[in-house]
Short mmCIF file of C-alpha atoms and ligand atoms in Angstrom, two decimals:
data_model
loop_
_atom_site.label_atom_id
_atom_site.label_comp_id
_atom_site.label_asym_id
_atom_site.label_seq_id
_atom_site.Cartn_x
_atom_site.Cartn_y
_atom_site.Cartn_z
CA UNK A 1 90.23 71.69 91.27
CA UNK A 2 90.19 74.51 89.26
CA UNK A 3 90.56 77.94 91.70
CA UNK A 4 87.65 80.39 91.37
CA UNK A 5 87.17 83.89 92.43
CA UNK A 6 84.47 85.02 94.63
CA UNK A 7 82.67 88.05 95.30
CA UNK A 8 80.88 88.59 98.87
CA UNK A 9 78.48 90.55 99.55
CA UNK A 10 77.38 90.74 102.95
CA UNK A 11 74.22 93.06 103.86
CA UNK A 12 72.93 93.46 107.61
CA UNK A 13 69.58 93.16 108.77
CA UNK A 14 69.13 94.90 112.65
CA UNK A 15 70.82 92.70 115.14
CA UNK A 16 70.71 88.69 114.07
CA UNK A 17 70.39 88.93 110.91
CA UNK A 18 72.20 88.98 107.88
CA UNK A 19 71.94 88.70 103.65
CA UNK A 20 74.77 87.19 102.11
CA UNK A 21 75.64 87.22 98.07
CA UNK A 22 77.98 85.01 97.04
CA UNK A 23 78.85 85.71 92.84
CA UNK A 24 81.37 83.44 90.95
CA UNK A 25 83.49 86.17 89.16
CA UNK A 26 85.92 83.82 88.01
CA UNK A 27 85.30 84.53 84.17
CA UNK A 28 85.50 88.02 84.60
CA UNK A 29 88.32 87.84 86.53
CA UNK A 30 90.30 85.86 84.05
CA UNK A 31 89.20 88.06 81.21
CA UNK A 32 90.41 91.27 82.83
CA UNK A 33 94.16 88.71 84.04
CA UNK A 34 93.75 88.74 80.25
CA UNK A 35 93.25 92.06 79.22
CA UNK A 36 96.12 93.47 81.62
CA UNK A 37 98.79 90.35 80.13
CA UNK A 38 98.03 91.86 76.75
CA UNK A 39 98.67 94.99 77.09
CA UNK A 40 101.72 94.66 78.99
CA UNK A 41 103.01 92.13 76.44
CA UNK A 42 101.74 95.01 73.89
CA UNK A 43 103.92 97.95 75.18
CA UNK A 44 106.93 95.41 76.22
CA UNK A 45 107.13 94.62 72.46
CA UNK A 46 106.95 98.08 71.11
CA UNK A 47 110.11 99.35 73.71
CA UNK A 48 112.41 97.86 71.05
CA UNK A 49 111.23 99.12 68.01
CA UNK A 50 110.62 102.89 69.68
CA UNK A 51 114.34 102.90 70.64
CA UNK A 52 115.52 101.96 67.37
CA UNK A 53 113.47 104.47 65.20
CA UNK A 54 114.20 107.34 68.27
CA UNK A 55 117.64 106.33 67.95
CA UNK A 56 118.00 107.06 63.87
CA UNK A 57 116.11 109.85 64.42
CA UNK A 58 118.03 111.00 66.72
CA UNK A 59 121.43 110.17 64.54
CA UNK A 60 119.89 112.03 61.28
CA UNK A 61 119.14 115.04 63.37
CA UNK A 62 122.48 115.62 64.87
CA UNK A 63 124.18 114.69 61.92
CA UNK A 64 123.27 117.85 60.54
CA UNK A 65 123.12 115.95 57.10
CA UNK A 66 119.36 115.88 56.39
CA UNK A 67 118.37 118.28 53.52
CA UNK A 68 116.33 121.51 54.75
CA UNK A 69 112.82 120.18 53.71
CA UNK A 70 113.10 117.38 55.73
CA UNK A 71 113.24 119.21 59.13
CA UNK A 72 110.25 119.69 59.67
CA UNK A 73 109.02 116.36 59.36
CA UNK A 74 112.27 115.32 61.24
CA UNK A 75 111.31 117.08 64.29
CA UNK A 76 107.78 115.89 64.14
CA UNK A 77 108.62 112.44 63.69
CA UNK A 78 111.31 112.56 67.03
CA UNK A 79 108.20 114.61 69.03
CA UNK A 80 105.87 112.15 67.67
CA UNK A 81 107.91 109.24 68.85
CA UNK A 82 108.49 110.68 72.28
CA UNK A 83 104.82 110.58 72.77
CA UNK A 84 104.58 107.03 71.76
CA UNK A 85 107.33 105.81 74.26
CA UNK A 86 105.90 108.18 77.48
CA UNK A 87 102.33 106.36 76.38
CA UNK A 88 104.26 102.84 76.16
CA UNK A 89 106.08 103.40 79.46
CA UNK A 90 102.74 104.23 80.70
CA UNK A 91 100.95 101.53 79.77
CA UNK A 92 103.74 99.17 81.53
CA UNK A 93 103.76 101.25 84.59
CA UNK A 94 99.90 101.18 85.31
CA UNK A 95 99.85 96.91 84.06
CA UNK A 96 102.83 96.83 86.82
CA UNK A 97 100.71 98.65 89.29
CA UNK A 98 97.68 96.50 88.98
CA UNK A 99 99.29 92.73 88.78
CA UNK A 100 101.35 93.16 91.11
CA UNK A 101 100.68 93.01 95.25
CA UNK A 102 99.88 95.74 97.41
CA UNK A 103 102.24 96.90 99.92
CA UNK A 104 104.99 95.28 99.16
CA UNK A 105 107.76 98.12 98.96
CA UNK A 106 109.51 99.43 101.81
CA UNK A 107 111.96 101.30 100.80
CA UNK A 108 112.36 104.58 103.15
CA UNK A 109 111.31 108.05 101.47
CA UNK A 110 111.79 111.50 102.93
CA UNK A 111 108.79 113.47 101.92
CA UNK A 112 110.49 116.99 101.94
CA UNK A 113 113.19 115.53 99.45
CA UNK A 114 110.58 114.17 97.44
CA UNK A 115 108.96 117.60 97.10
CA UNK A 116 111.86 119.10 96.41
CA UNK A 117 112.70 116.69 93.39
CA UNK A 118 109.59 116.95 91.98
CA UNK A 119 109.38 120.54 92.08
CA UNK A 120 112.52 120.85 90.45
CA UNK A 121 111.50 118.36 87.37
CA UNK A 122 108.25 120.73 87.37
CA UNK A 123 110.27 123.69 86.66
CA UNK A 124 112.08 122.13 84.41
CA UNK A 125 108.79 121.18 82.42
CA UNK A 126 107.54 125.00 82.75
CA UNK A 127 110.86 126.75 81.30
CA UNK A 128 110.54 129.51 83.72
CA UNK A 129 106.64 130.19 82.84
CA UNK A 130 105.29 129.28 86.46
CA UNK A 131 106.14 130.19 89.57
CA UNK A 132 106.78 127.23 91.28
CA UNK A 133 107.53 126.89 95.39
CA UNK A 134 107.63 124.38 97.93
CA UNK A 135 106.28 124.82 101.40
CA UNK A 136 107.84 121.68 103.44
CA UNK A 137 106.27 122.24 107.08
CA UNK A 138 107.93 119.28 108.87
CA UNK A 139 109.52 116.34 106.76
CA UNK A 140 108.61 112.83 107.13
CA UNK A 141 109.65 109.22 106.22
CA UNK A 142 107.14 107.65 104.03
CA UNK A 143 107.40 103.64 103.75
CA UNK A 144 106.73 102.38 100.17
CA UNK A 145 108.37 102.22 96.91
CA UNK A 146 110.11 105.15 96.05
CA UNK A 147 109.51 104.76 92.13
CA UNK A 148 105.34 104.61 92.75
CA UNK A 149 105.88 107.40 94.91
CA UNK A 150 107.64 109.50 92.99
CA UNK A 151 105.42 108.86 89.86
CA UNK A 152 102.49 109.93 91.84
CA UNK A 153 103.94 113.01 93.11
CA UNK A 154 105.31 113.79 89.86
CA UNK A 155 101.89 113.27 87.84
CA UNK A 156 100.42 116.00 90.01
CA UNK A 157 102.95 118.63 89.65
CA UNK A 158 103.50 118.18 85.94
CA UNK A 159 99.36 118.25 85.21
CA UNK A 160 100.18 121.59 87.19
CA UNK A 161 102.34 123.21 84.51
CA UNK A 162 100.14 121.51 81.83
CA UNK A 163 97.04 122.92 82.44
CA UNK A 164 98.25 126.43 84.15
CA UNK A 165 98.58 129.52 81.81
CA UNK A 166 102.16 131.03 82.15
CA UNK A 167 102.55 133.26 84.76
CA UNK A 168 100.53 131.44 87.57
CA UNK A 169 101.77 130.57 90.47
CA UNK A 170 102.10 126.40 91.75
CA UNK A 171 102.42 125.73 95.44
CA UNK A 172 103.84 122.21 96.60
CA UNK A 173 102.88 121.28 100.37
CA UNK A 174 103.60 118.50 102.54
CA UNK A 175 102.82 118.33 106.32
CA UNK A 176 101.68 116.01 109.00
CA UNK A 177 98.98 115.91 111.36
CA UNK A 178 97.15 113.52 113.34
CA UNK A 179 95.36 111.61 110.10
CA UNK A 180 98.64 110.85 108.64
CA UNK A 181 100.96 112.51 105.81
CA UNK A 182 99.52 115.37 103.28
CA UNK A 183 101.12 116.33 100.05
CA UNK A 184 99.23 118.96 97.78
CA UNK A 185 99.59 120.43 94.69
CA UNK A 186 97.70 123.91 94.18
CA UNK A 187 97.45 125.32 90.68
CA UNK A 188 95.58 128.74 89.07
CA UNK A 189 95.00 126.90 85.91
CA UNK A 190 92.02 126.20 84.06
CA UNK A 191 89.78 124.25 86.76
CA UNK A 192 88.48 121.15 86.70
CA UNK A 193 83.97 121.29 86.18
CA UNK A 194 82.49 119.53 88.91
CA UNK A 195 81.14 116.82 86.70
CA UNK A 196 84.41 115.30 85.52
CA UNK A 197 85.68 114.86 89.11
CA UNK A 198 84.73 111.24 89.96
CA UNK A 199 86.16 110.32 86.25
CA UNK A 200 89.87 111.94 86.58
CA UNK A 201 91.34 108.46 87.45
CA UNK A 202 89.70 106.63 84.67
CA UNK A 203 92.24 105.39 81.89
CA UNK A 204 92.32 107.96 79.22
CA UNK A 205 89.26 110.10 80.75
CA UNK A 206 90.35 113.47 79.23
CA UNK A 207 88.60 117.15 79.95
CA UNK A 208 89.89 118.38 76.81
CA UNK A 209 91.33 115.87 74.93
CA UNK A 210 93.19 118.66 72.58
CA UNK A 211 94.05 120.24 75.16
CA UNK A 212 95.89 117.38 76.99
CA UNK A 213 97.80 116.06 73.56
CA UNK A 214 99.19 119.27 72.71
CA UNK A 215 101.00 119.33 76.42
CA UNK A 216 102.12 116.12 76.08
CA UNK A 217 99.51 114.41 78.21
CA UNK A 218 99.19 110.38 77.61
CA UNK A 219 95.65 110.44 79.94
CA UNK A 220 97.15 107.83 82.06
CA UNK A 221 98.53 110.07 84.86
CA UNK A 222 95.98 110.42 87.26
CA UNK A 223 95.39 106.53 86.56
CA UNK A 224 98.77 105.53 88.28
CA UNK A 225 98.06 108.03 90.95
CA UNK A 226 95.35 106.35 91.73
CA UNK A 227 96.78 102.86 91.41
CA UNK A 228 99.89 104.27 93.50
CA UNK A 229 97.74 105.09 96.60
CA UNK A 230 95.65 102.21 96.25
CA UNK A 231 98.98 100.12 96.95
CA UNK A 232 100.07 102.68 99.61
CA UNK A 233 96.72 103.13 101.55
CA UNK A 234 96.57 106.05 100.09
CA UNK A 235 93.90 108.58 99.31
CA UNK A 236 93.33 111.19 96.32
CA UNK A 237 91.43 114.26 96.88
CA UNK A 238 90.36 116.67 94.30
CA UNK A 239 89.16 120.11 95.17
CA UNK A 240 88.99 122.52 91.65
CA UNK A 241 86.93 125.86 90.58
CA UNK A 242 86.69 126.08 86.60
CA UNK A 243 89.01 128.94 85.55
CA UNK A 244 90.55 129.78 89.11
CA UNK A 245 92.59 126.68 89.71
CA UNK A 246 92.72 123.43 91.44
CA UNK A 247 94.00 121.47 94.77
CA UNK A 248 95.01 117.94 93.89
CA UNK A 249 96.07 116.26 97.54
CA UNK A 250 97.07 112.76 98.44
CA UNK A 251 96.68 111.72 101.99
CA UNK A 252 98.85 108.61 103.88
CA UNK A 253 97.63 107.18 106.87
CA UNK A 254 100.35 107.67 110.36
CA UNK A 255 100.86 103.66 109.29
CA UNK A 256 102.71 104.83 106.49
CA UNK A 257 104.82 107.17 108.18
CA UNK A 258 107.71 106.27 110.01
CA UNK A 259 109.39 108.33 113.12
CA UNK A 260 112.05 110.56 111.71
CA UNK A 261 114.32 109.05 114.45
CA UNK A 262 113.99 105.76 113.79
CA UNK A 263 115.64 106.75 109.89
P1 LIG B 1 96.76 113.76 80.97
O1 LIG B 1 97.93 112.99 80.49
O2 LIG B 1 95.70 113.97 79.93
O3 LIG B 1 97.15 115.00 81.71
P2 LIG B 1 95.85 112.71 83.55
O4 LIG B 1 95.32 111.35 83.88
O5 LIG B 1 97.07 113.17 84.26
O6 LIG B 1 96.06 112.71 81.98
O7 LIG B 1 94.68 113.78 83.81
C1 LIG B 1 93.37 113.51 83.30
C2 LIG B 1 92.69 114.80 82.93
O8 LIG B 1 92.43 115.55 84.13
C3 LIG B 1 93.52 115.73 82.05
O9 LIG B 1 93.39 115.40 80.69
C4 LIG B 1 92.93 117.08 82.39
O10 LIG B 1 91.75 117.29 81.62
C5 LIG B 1 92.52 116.95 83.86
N1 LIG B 1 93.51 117.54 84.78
C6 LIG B 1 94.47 116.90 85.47
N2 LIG B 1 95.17 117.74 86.26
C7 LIG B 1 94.64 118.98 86.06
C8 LIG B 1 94.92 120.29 86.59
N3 LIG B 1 95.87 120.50 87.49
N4 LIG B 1 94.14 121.32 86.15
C9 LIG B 1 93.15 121.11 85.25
N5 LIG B 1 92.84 119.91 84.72
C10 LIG B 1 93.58 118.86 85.12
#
C-alpha cells in the first residue's frame, strides 16, 4: 500500500514503436523529502537564537557602554551575524520553494512597479557607486506570488551591484512581446567565463568564492531564481563577456501575463 514514485522514460522508435523505462525512485525520493525537512527544520531552529544574539548585539552597540577595544570585535560579531541570518532566511526560502506546489500564487503584480522597487533597494545596496536606471517599455500584470517574484527580481539586481566596480552603469528592462514578459538586468561588472554558466543556479556554486563573501553573497541567489521561475513557468537566461559585463534575463510566458484592463 505503500505509495512509490516513478520515473518514465519514454523513447520513440519511427512510427509504431516505442521504448519505455519505468525506474522506482521512491528511495531517492524520500531521501532528498529528507534532506529538504532537515534543513528547513535546521534554519527554523537557528531564527531564534540569531535574533537573540543580533538583538544584544545590537543593545551593547547603541548603548555606547562597551569599552573601546571591544569595537572592533563588536562590529564584526553584528556583520558576522547578519550573514548568518540572510544565509538562514535563505535556506528557508529555497526549502519553501522546492516542497511546496507549483503555481499556486495568484496574487496580481505590476511589472513596472516591481522594477521600480527593486531598483530602488539596488541603489540603496550601491550607496551611490552605480548608476542605476530603469527602462519600463509598457507595464504588465504578472500572475504569481509577489514575494517569489520579488526575490527573483531582487537577486538579479543586487548580484548587479555586487559584482560591478563603482562607477558602472546597471540597466533594468521590462517589456512585452509576443513570447510573453521580459525583465533584464544588464551589468559592466566582472563577467561571468563561459564555463561556469550552466552551474550559476547550483546551491552554493560560487565564481569567486572570496569574492562573493566579502559582498555579502550567501551563493543561494541564483538558486531561488531558478526555483522562482520553475514555479512561474519561467525561464533564466544568461548572456556574460568576462570583464565587460553581463545580461541576466527572465522570460514569462503570455499565460502569465494578464490584460492590463482586466486589473
Ligand atoms: P552569491 O550570493 O554568491 O552572489 P548567487 O547564487 O546569486 O550567489 O550567484 C552565484 C555566483 O554567480 C556568484 O557567486 C557570482 O560568482 C556569479 N554572479 C552572479 N551574478 C553575477 C553578475 N551580475 N556578474 C558576475 N558574476 C555574477
Amino acid at each position: 500500500n505503500d505509495a512509490r514514485t516513478l520515473q518514465l522514460e519514454i523513447t520513440r522508435y519511427g512510427k509504431d514503436e516505442a521504448l519505455v523505462i519505468v525506474r522506482d525512485i521512491t528511495r531517492l525520493h524520500n531521501l532528498e523529502q529528507m534532506r529538504r525537512d532537515f534543513v528547513a527544520n535546521v534554519s527554523h531552529e537557528l531564527r531564534t537564537p540569531l535574533t537573540v544574539i543580533a538583538g544584544y548585539l545590537e543593545t551593547l552597540e547603541g548603548s555606547g557602554q562597551a569599552p573601546k577595544p571591544w569595537e572592533r570585535p563588536l562590529a564584526q560579531m553584528q556583520e558576522q551575524t547578519r550573514r548568518m541570518t540572510s544565509l538562514v532566511n535563505d535556506l528557508l526560502l529555497l526549502a519553501r520553494l522546492e516542497t511546496s506546489e507549483r503555481d499556486t500564487g495568484r496574487e496580481k503584480i505590476h511589472a513596472c512597479e516591481l522594477a521600480e522597487r527593486v531598483a530602488h533597494e539596488a541603489r540603496s545596496l550601491s550607496g551611490g557607486r552605480h548608476n542605476i536606471v530603469v527602462d519600463c517599455a509598457q507595464d504588465a500584470v504578472l500572475t504569481g506570488d509577489s514575494g517569489e517574484l520579488h526575490s527573483a527580481f531582487a537577486n538579479l539586481a543586487l548580484n548587479a551591484v555586487k559584482y560591478s566596480p563603482d562607477g558602472g552603469d546597471i540597466e533594468l528592462r521590462w517589456w512585452v512581446d509576443e513570447r510573453g514578459g521580459h525583465f533584464s538586468v544588464r551589468d559592466q561588472g566582472i563577467g561571468i567565463d563561459p564555463i561556469h554558466i550552466p552551474r550559476l543556479t547550483e546551491r552554493f556554486y560560487r565564481v569567486d568564492a572570496g569574492r562573493s563573501r566579502e559582498s555579502g553573497g550567501t551563493g543561494l541567489g541564483l538558486a531561488i531564481v531558478k526555483h522562482v521561475l520553475l514555479r512561474h513557468s519561467g525561464e533564466l537566461n544568461v548572456q556574460s563577456v568576462p570583464g565587460r559585463g553581463s545580461t541576466f534575463s527572465l522570460h514569462f510566458p503570455p499565460k502569465k501575463l494578464v490584460s492590463m484592463a482586466d486589473t
